[in-house]
Coordinates of C-alpha atoms and ligand atoms in Angstrom, one line a residue:
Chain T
X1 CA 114.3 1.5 -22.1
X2 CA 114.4 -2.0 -20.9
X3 CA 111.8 -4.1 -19.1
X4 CA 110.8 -2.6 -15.5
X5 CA 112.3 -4.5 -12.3
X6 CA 109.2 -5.8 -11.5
X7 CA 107.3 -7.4 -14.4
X8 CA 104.2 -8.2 -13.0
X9 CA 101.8 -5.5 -10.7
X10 CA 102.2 -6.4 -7.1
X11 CA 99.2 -6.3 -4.6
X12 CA 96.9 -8.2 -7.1
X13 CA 95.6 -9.7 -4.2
X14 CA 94.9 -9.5 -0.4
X15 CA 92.3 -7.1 1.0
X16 CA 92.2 -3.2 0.3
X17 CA 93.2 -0.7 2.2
X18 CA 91.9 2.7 3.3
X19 CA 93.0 5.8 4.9
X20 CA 90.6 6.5 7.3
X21 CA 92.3 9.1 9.4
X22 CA 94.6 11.9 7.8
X23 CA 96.2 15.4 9.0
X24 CA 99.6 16.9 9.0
X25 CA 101.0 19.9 11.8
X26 CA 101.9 23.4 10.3
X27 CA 105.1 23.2 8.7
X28 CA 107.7 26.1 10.6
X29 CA 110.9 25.8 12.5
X30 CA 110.1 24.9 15.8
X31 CA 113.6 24.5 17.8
X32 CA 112.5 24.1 21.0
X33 CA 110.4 20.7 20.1
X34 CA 111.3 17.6 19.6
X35 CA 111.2 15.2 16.6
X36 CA 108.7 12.8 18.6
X37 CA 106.9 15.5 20.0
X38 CA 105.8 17.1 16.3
X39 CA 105.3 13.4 14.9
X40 CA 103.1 12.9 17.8
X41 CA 101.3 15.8 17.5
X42 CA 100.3 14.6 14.1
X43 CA 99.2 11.4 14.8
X44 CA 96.9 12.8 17.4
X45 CA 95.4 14.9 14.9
X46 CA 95.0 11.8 12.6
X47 CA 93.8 9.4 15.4
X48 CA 91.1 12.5 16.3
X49 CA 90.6 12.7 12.5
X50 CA 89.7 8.7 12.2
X51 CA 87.9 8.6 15.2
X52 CA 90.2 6.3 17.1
X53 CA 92.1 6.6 20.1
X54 CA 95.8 4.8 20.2
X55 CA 94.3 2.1 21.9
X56 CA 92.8 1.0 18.7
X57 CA 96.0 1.0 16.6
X58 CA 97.9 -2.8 16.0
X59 CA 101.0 -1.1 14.6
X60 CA 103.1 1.8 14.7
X61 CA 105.2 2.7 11.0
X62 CA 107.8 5.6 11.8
X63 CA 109.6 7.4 9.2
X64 CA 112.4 9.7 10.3
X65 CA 115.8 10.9 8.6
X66 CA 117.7 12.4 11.2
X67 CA 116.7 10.4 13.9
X68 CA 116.9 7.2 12.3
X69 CA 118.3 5.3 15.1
X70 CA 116.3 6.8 18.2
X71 CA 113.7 5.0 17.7
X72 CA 110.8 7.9 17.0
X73 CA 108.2 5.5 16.5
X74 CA 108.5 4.8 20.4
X75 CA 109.0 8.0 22.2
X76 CA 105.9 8.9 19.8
X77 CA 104.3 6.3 21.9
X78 CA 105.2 7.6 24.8
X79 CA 103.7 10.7 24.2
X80 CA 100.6 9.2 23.3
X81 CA 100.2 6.0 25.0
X82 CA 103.1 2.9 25.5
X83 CA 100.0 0.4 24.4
X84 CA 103.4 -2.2 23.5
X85 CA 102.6 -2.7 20.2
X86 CA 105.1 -3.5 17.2
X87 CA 107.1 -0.5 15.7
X88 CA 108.9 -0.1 13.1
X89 CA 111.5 2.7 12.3
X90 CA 111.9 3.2 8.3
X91 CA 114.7 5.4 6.8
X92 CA 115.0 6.2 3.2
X93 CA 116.4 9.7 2.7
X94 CA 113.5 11.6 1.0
X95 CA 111.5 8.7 0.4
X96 CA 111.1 7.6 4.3
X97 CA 107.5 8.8 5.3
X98 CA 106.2 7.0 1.8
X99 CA 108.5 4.2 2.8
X100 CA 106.6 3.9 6.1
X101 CA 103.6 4.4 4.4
X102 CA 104.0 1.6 2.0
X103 CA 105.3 -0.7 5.1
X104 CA 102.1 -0.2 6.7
X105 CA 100.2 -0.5 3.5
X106 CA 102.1 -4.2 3.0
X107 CA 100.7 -5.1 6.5
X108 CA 97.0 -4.4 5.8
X109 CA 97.5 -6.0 2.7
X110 CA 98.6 -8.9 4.0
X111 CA 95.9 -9.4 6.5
X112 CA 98.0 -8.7 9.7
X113 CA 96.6 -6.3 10.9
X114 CA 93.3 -4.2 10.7
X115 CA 94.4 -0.6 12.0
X116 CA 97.8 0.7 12.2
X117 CA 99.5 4.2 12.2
X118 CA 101.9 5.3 9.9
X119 CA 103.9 8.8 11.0
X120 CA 106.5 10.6 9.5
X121 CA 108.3 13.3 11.2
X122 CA 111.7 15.8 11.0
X123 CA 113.6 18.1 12.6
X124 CA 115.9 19.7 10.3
X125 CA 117.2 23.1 12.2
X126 CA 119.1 24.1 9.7
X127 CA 121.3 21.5 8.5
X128 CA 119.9 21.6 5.3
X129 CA 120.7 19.7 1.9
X130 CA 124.2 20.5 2.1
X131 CA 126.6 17.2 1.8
X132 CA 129.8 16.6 4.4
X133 CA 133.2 15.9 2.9
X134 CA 134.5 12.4 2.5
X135 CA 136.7 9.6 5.2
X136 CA 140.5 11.4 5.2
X137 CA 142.4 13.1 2.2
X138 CA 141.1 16.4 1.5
X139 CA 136.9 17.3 0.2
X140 CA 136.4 16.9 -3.2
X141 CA 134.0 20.0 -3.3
X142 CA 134.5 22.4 -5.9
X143 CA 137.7 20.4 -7.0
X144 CA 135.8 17.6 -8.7
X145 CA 132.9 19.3 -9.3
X146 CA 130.1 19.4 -7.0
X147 CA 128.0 17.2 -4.2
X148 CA 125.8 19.4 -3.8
X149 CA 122.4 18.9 -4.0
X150 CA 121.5 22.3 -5.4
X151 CA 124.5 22.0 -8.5
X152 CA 123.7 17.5 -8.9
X153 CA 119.9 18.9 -9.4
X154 CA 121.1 21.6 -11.5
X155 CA 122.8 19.0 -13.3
X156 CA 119.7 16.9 -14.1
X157 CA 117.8 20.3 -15.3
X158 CA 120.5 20.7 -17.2
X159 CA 120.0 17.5 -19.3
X160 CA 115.9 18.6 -20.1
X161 CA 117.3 21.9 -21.5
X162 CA 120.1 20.3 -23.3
X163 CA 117.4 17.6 -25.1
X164 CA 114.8 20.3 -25.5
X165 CA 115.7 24.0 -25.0
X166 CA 113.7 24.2 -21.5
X167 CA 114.6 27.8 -20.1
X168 CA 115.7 28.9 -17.1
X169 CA 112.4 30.8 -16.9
X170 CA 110.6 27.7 -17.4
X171 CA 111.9 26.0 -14.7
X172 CA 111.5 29.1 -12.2
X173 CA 108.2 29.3 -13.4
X174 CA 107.3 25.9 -11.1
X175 CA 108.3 28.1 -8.5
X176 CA 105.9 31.1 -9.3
X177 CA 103.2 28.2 -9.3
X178 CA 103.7 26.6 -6.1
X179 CA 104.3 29.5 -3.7
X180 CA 101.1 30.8 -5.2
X181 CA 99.4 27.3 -4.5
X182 CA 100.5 28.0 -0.5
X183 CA 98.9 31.1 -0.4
X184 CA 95.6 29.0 0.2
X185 CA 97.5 26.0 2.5
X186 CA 97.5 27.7 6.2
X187 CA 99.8 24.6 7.1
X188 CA 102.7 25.3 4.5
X189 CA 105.4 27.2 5.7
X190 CA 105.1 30.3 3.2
X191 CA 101.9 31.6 2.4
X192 CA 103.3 34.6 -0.1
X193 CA 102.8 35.6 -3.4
X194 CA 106.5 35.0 -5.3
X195 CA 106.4 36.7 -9.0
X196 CA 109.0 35.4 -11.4
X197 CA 110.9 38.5 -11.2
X198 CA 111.1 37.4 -7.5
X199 CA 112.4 33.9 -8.3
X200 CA 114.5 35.1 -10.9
X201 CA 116.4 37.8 -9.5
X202 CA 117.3 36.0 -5.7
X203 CA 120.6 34.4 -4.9
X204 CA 121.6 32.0 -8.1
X205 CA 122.9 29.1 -5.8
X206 CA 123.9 26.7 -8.7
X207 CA 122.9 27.3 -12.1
X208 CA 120.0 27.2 -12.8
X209 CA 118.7 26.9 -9.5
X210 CA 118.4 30.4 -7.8
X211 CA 117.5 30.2 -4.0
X212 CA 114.1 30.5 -4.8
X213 CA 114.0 27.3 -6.8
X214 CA 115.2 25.0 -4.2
X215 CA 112.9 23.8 -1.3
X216 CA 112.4 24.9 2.1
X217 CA 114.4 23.0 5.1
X218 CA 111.7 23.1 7.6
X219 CA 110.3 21.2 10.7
X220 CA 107.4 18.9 10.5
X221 CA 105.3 16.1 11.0
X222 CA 102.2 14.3 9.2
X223 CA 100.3 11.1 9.6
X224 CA 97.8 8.8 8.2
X225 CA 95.6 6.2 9.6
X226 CA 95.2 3.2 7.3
X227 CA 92.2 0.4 7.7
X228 CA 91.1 -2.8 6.6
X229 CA 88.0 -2.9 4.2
X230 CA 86.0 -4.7 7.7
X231 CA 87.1 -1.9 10.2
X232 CA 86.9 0.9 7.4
X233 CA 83.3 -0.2 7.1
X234 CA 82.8 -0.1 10.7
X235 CA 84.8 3.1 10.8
X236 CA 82.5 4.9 8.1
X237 CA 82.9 4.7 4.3
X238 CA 81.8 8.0 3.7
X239 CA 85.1 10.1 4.4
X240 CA 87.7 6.6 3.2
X241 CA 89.8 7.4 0.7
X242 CA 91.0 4.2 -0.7
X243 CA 94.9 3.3 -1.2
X244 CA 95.1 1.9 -4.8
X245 CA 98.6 1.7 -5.5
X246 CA 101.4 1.4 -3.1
X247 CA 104.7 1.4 -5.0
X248 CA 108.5 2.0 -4.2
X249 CA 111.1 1.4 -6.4
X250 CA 115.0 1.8 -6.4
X251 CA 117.6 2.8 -8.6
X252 CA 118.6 0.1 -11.1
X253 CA 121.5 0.6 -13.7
X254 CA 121.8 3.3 -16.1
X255 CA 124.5 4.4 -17.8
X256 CA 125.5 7.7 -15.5
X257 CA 123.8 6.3 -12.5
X258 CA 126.9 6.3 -10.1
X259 CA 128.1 10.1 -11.9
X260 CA 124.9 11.6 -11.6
X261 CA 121.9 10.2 -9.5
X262 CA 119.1 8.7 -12.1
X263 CA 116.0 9.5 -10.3
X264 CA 113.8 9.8 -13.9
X265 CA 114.6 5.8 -14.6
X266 CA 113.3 4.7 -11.1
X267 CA 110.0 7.2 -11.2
X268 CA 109.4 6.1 -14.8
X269 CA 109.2 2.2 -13.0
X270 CA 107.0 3.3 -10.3
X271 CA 104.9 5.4 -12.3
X272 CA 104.2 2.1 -14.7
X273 CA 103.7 0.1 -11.8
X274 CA 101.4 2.3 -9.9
X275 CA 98.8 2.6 -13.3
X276 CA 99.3 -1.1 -13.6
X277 CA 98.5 -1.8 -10.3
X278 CA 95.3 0.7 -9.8
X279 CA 94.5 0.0 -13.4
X280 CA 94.1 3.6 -14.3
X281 CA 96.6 5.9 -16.7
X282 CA 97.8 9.7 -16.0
X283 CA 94.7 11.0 -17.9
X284 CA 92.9 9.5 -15.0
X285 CA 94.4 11.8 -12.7
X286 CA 92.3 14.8 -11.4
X287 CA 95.8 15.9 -9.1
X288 CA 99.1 15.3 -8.3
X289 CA 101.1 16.0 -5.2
X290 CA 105.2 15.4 -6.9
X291 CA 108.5 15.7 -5.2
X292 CA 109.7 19.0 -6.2
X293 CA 112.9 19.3 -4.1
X294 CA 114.0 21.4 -7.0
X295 CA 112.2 23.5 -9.2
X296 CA 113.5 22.0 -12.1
X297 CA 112.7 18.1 -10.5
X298 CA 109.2 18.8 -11.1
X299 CA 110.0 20.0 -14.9
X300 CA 111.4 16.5 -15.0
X301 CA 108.6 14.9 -13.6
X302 CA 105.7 16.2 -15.7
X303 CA 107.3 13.6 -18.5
X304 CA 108.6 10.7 -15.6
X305 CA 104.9 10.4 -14.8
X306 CA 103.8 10.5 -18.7
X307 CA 101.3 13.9 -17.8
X308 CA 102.7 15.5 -21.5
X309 CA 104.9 13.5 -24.0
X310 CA 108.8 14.3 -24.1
X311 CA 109.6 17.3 -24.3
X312 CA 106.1 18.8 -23.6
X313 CA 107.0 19.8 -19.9
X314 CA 108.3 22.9 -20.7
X315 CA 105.1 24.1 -22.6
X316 CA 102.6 22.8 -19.5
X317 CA 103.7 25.0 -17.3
X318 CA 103.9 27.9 -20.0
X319 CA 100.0 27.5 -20.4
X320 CA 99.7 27.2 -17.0
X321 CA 98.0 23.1 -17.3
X322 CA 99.7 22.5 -13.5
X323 CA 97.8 25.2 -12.0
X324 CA 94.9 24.9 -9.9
X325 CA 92.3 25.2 -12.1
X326 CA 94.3 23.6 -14.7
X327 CA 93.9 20.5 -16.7
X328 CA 96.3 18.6 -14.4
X329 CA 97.0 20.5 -10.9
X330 CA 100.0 20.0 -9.6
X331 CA 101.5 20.7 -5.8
X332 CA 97.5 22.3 -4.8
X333 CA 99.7 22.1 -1.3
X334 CA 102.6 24.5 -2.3
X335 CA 104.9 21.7 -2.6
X336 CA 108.6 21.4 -1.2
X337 CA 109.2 24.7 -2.8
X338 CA 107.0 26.7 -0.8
X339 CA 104.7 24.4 2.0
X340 CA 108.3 23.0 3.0
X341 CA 110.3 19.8 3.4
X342 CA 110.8 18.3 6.0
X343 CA 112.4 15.0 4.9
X344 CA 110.8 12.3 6.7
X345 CA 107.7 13.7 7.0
X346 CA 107.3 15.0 3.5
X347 CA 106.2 11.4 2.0
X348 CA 103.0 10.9 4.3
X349 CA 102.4 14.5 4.5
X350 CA 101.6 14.5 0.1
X351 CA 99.1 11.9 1.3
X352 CA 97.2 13.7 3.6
X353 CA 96.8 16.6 0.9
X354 CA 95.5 14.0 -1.4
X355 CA 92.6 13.0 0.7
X356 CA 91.8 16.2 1.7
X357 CA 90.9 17.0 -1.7
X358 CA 89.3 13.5 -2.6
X359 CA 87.5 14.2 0.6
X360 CA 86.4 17.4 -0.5
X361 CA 87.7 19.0 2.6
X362 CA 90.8 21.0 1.2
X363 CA 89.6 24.5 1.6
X364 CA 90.3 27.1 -0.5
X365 CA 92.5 25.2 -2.7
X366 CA 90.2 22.6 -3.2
X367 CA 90.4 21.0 -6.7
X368 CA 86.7 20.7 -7.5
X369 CA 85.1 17.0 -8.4
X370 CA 88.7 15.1 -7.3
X371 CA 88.4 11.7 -7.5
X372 CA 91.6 10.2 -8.3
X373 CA 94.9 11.2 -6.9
X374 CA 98.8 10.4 -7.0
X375 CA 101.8 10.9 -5.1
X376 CA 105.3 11.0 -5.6
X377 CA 108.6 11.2 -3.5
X378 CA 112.3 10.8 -4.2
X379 CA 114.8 9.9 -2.2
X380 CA 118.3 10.5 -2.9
X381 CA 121.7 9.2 -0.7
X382 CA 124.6 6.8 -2.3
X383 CA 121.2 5.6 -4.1
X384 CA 117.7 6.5 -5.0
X385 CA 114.6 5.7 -3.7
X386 CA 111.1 6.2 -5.3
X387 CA 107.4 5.8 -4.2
X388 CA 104.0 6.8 -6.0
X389 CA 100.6 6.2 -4.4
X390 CA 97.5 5.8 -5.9
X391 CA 94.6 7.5 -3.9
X392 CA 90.9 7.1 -5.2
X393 CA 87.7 8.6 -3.5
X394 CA 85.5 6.0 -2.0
X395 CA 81.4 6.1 -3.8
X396 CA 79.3 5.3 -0.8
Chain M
X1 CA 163.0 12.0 11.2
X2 CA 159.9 13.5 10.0
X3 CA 158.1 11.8 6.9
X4 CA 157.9 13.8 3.5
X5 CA 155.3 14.7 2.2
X6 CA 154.2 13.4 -0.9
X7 CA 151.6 14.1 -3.9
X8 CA 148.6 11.8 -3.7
X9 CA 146.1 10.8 -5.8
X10 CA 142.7 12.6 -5.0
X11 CA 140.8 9.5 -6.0
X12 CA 142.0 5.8 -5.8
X13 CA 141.2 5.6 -9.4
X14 CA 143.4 8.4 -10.4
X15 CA 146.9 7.0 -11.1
X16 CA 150.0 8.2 -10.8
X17 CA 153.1 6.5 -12.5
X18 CA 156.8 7.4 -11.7
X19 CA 158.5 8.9 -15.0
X20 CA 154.8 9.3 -16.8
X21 CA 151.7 10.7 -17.3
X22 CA 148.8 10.2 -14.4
X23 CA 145.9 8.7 -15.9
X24 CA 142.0 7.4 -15.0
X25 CA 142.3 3.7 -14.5
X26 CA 138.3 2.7 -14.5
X27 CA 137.0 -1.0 -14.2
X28 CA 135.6 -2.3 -16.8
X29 CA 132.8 -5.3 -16.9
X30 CA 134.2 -8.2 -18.8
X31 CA 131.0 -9.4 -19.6
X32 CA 128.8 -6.3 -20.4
X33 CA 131.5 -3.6 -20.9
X34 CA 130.4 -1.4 -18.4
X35 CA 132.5 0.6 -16.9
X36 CA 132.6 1.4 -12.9
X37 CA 135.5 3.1 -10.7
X38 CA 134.8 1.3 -7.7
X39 CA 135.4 -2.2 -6.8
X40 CA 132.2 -4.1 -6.7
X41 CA 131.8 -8.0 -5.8
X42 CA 129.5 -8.2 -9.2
X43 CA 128.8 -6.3 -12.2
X44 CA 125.6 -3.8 -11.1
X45 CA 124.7 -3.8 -14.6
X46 CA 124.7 -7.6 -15.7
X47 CA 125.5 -9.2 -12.2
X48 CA 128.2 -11.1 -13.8
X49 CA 130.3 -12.6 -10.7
X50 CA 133.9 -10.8 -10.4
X51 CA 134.0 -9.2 -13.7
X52 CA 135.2 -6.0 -12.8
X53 CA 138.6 -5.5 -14.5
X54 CA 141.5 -2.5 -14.7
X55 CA 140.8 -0.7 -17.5
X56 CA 142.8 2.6 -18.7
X57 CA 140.3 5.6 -19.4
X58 CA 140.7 7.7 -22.2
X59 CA 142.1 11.4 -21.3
X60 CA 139.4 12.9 -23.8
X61 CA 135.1 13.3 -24.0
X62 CA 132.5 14.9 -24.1
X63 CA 130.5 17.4 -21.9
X64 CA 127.3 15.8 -20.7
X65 CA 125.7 18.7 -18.7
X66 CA 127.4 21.2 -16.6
X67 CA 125.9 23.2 -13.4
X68 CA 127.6 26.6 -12.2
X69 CA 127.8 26.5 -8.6
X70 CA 127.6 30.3 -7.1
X71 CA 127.0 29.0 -3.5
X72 CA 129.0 26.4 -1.9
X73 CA 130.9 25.1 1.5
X74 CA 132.4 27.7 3.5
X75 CA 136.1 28.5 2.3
X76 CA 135.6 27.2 -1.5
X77 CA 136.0 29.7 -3.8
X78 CA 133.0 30.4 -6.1
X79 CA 131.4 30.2 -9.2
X80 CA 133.1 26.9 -10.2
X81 CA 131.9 24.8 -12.7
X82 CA 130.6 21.5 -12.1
X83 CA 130.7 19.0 -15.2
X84 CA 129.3 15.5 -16.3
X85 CA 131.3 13.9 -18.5
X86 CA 131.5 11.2 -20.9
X87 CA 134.7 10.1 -21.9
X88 CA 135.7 8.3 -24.9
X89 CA 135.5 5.0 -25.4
X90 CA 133.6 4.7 -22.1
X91 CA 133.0 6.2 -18.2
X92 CA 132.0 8.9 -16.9
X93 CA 133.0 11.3 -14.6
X94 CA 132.3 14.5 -13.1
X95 CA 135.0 17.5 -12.1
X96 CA 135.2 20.9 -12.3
X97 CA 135.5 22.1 -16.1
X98 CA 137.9 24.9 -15.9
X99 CA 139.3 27.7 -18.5
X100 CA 136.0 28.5 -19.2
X101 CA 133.2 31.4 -18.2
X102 CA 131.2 30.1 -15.6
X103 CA 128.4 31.6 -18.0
X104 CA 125.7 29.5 -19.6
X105 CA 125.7 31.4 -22.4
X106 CA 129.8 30.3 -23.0
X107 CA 129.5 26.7 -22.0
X108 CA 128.0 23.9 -25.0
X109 CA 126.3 21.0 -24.4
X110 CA 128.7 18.2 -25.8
X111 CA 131.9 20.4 -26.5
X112 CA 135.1 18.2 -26.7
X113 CA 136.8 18.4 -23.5
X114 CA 140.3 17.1 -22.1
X115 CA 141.0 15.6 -18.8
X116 CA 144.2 18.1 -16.8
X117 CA 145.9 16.9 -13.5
X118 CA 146.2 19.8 -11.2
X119 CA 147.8 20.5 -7.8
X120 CA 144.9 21.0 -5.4
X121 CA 145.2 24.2 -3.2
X122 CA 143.8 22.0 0.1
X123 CA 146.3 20.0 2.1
X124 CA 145.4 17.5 4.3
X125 CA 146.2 17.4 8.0
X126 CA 149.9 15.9 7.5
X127 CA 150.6 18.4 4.9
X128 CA 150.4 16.1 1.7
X129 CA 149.6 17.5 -1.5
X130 CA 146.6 16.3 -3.7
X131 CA 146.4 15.4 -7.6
X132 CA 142.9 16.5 -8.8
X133 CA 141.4 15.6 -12.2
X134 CA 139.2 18.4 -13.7
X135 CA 138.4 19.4 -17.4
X136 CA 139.3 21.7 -19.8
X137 CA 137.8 22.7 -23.4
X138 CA 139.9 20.3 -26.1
X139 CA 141.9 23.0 -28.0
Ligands
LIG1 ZN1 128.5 -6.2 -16.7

């Protein structure tokens, strides 16, 4: 591999920054609402969470797919309070709520502000993953092969069990793993027990993703409040969880980049930078929260994040070392397979599982001693987006 | 007068020469040797300035990976095959692989393959015909 984009680990200085509020709204279909209304439902929770009323926020970070041009961030405002402060509206495909996230991150960082909001929000009905045909002549679907998500995923699983033998059992097995892990979220969308028979035997949509094995279209919202180390302080230390690394990458060159989206290269660059930058290395890790759109995309990712060497993925989720309880846990939430994904909201809404568990306050499913945590989304369009976070419990 | 319809190419880059054989023209990077099948004002691989050039693709390669699609848009007939692959000498493309069991268990990782140019069913809304590009096993 060559050098990363970036040689040097951003954020070296400027101050740090905190969550200090956190929550997400249960993850369901909920036709009758509206994209603002759910993303402003969460922030309330998160504003109640941190304290704070909107009053208190200096800047509103919005991240929606669908919506993209209706301005969210505002009618969000309206429904909590038009206090006329800046907002931004972030799009990114998959990648938007941690897109939003990191904008707001920058801000603190930067010493602009000390308080600001960061929301991410969908409404999905059921449009789904599913890809429209192309400007005039006739669709190229099932001509030239497929655009589907479900078969260019398939595709990527492919290449793991081409390199290494990875089975189709193997990769269903993520699956098993985090519809069990929702059983103990009350906020995913499924809360049932899925055997592999289950995931095995439903619909094969494109080989070797059955139905079971791709994510859940679902409605949702989540947000985070993020501090300044001076109003964190004043705020209370004693529930912070502190933002270590903030990093987002995008897809540079590689050889079947424009055939086949390359989403390992550009979460191999983020994963570096994020270690770099919070100046830890995966064995740091007590749990991860990954973007595992597709069961097989989290197969992928075991090795993109350097959790097992090469090859090793296959084996860590035969022993079982992603489980809760396991040497590494993986998707404690349920994950896109089974707690949902709702696009825009799916970025901000792995960060609020993170702090509940660095906080201690994650239940059930809470992975005991957590101190360090990452995130990771992946957005996917005519490009790729990628963002990790770095989350690390606050000792005061 | 009503206009005939005519046989088009599915993709600019597919070619279609009177009195011979259609054929992939990629682009290839003067500079790097990268090869792209889209115009681009630079080279997205070295950034070399307008170095983008016609290039003729080879007819032949090799199957990258593959992904049998069971469940698709409304009206397309399934399972198809959807293939990634590398062709000779440079490129790579994806189409359906065809004259094969959509079966995992008959499809090789890096089997020779050969590039066929067939009729699409679809017409468009004048009625023109499409030339598609898909891939067969190399006999
Ligand atoms: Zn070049």
């Amino acid at each position: 591999m060559s050098t990363s984009p970036t040689s040097s680990s951003p954020a070296a200085n400027g101050p740090d920054v905190f969550v200090v509020g956190s929550d997400l709204i249960k993850f369901g279909r909920f036709p009758d609402q509206t994209p603002a209304k759910l993303g402003a439902a969460a922030a309330k929770l998160a504003l109640e969470d941190a304290g704070i009323g909107i009053k208190d926020i200096q800047a509103v970070y919005s991240g929606n797919v669908m919506n993209a041009a209706a301005m969210v961030g505002q009618q969000i405002l309206r429904e909590l309070g038009q206090t006329g402060v800046p907002v931004s509206n972030t799009s990114n495909a998959c990648a938007t709520g941690a897109t939003a996230m990191r904008e707001a991150y920058t801000a603190i960082k930067a010493g602009m502000y000390d308080l600001v909001l960061v929301v991410g929000s969908e409404q999905l009905g059921k449009a789904g993953l599913m890809m429209a045909g192309g400007r005039g002549g006739i669709s190229p679907e099932g001509v030239l092969g497929s655009g589907l998500m479900p078969a260019v995923f398939g595709e990527a699983g492919q290449e793991h069990a081409a390199k290494y033998g990875t089975t189709l059992e193997q990769f269903a097995k993520v699956s098993v793993k985090n519809h069990e892990h929702s059983m103990k979220n009350p906020k995913a969308m499924y809360q049932k027990e899925t055997p592999l028979e289950m995931v095995l035997d439903s619909e094969m949509i494109a080989y070797p993703n059955t139905k079971l094995m791709c994510s859940v279209n679902v409605d949702g919202a989540a947000a985070v409040v993020l501090a300044s180390p001076k109003k964190a302080r004043e705020l209370g230390m004693k529930r912070a969880v502190k933002v270590s690394a903030s990093i987002l990458t995008s897809d540079r060159y590689s050889e079947r980049n424009l055939t086949m989206p390359d989403f390992n290269t550009c979460t191999r660059d983020a994963a570096k930078l994020a270690y770099e930058t919070a100046g830890i290395g995966p064995e740091d890790l007590d749990l991860i929260e990954l973007h595992d759109c597709f069961a097989v995309a989290e197969i992928l990712h075991y090795e993109n994040l350097g959790l097992c060497k090469e090859g090793d993925a296959g084996r860590m989720i035969d022993e079982k070392e992603t489980y809760w309880g396991g040497k590494i846990p993986v998707n404690l939430s349920g994950g896109l397979l089974s707690k949902g994904h709702p696009t825009g909201a799916t970025g901000v809404a792995n960060i609020v599982e993170i702090v509940q568990h660095l906080r201690g306050e994650a239940g059930a499913r809470q992975c005991e001693g957590a101190k360090v945590g990452l995130t990771h989304v992946l957005g996917i369009a005519f490009g790729s987006a990628c963002a990790v976070h770095v989350l690390e419990k606050v000792n005061a | 007068m009503t206009e005939q319809a005519t046989l088009k190419p599915i993709k600019p880059f597919l070619k279609i020469p009177v009195g011979s054989e259609p054929y992939i023209e990629g682009l290839r990077c003067e500079s790097c040797q990268a090869v792209f099948f889209e115009t681009h004002l630079a080279c997205p691989k070295c950034t070399t300035h307008d170095s983008l050039k016609p290039s003729k693709l080879s007819n032949t390669g090799k199957l990258h990976v593959y992904s049998i699609v069971h469940r698709s848009m409304p009206g397309i007939p399934v399972p198809y095959v959807s293939a990634i692959v590398d062709l000779d000498g440079g490129g790579t493309l994806k189409s359906n692989l065809i004259n094969v069991d959509p079966d995992p268990k008959k499809i090789e990782f890096g089997m020779a393959v050969e590039i066929v140019f067939n009729v699409a069913a679809q017409k468009d809304k004048e009625g023109n015909e499409y030339l598609a590009y898909q891939f067969q096993p190399r006999s």
